[in-house]
Short mmCIF file of C-alpha atoms in Angstrom, two decimals:
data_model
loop_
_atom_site.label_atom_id
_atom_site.label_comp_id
_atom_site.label_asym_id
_atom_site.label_seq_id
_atom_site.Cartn_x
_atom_site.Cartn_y
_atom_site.Cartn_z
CA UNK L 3 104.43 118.77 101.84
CA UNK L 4 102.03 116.09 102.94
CA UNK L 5 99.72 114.42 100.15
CA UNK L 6 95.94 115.32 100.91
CA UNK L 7 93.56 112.77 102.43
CA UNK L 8 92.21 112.02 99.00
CA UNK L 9 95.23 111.51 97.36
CA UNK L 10 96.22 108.44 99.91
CA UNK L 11 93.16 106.88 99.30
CA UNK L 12 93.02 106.75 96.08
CA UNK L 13 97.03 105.58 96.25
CA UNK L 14 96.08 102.73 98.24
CA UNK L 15 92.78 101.66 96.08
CA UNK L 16 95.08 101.48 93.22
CA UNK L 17 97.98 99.09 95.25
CA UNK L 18 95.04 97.30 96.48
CA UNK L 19 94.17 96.35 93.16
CA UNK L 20 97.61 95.41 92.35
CA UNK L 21 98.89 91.81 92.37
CA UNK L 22 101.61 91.20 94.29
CA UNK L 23 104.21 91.00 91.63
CA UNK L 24 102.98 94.59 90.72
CA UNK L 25 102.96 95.45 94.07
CA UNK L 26 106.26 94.66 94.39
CA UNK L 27 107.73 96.09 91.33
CA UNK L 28 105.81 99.40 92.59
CA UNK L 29 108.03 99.20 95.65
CA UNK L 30 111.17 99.06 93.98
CA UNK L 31 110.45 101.64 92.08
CA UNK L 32 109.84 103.75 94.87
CA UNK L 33 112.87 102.53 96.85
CA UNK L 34 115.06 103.85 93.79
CA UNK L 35 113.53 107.10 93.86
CA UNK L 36 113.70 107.61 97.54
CA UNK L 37 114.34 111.35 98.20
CA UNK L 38 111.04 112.81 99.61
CA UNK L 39 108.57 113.00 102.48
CA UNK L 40 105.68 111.81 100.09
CA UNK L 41 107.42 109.13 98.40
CA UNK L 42 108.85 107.64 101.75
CA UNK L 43 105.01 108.14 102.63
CA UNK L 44 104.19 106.16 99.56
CA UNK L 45 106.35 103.63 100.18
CA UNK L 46 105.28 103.25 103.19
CA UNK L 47 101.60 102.41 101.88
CA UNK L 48 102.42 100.26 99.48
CA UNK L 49 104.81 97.78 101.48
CA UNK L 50 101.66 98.07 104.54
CA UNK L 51 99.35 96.80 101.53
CA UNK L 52 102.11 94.05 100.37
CA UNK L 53 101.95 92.85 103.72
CA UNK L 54 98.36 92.18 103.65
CA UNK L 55 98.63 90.57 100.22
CA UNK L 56 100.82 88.40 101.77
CA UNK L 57 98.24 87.74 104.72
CA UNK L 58 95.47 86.85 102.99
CA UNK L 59 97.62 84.40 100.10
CA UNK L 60 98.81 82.55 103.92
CA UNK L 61 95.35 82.64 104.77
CA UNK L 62 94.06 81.00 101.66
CA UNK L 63 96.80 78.34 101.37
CA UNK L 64 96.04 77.59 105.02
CA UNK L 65 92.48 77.00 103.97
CA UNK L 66 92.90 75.18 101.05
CA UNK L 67 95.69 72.56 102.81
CA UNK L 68 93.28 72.25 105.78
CA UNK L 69 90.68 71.52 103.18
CA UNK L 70 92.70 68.92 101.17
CA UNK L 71 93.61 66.88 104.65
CA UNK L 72 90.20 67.24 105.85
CA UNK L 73 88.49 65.14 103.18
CA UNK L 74 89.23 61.71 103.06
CA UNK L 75 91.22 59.57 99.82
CA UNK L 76 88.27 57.65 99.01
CA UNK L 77 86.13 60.38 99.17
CA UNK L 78 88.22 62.41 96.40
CA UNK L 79 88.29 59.20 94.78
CA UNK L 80 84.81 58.52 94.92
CA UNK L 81 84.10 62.67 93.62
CA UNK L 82 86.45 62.01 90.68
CA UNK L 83 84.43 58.82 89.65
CA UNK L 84 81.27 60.97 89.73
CA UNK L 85 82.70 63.68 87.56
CA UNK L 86 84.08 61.52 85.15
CA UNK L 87 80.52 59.17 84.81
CA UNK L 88 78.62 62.95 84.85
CA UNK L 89 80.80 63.86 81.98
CA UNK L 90 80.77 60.98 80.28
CA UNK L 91 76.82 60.96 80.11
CA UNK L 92 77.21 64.68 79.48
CA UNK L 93 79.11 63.33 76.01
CA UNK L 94 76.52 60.47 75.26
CA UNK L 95 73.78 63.47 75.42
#
C-alpha cells in the first residue's frame, strides 16, 4: 500500500513547517515504529526534509560569519555609536 500523491504532499508541507528539533523528534518516532512500507516511506521524507533544514541553517551561518568579517571593527564601532546617540535623542524627545 503506497500513500496517494496528496497524502505526501501534504506530509512534507507539514515537516516543512517543522523546526528542526520537531523534525527530529518526528524521526524518532518513526524509527521506533518502523514496520511498514509507508512509514519507511515517511521516514524517508522527513529525514530528506531534515537534511535541507540543515542546508539552509549552514547556509545562513555561512552568511552571517561572512557578513561579520566583511565589515570592518571601526565600522561596527562607529554603527553602535550612532544607535546609541539615535536612542539617546529618541529618550530626550
Amino acid at each position: 500500500m503506497h500513500p496517494e500523491p496528496d497524502d505526501i504532499q501534504i506530509l512534507i508541507s507539514k515537516y516543512r513547517t517543522m523546526d528542526i528539533e520537531e523534525l527530529e523528534a518526528s524521526i524518532n518516532d518513526w524509527e521506533g515504529k518502523n514496520d511498514c512500507s509507508i512509514q519507511q516511506e515517511n521516514l524517508a521524507i522527513a529525514k530528506n526534509e531534515l537534511e535541507v533544514k540543515y542546508k539552509e541553517r549552514e547556509e545562513q551561518i555561512e552568511l552571517l560569519t561572512k557578513s561579520l568579517t566583511s565589515s570592518s571593527r571601526i565600522g561596527r564601532w562607529i554603527s553602535s555609536f550612532k544607535a546609541v546617540i539615535n536612542q539617546f535623542v529618541d529618550f530626550k524627545n
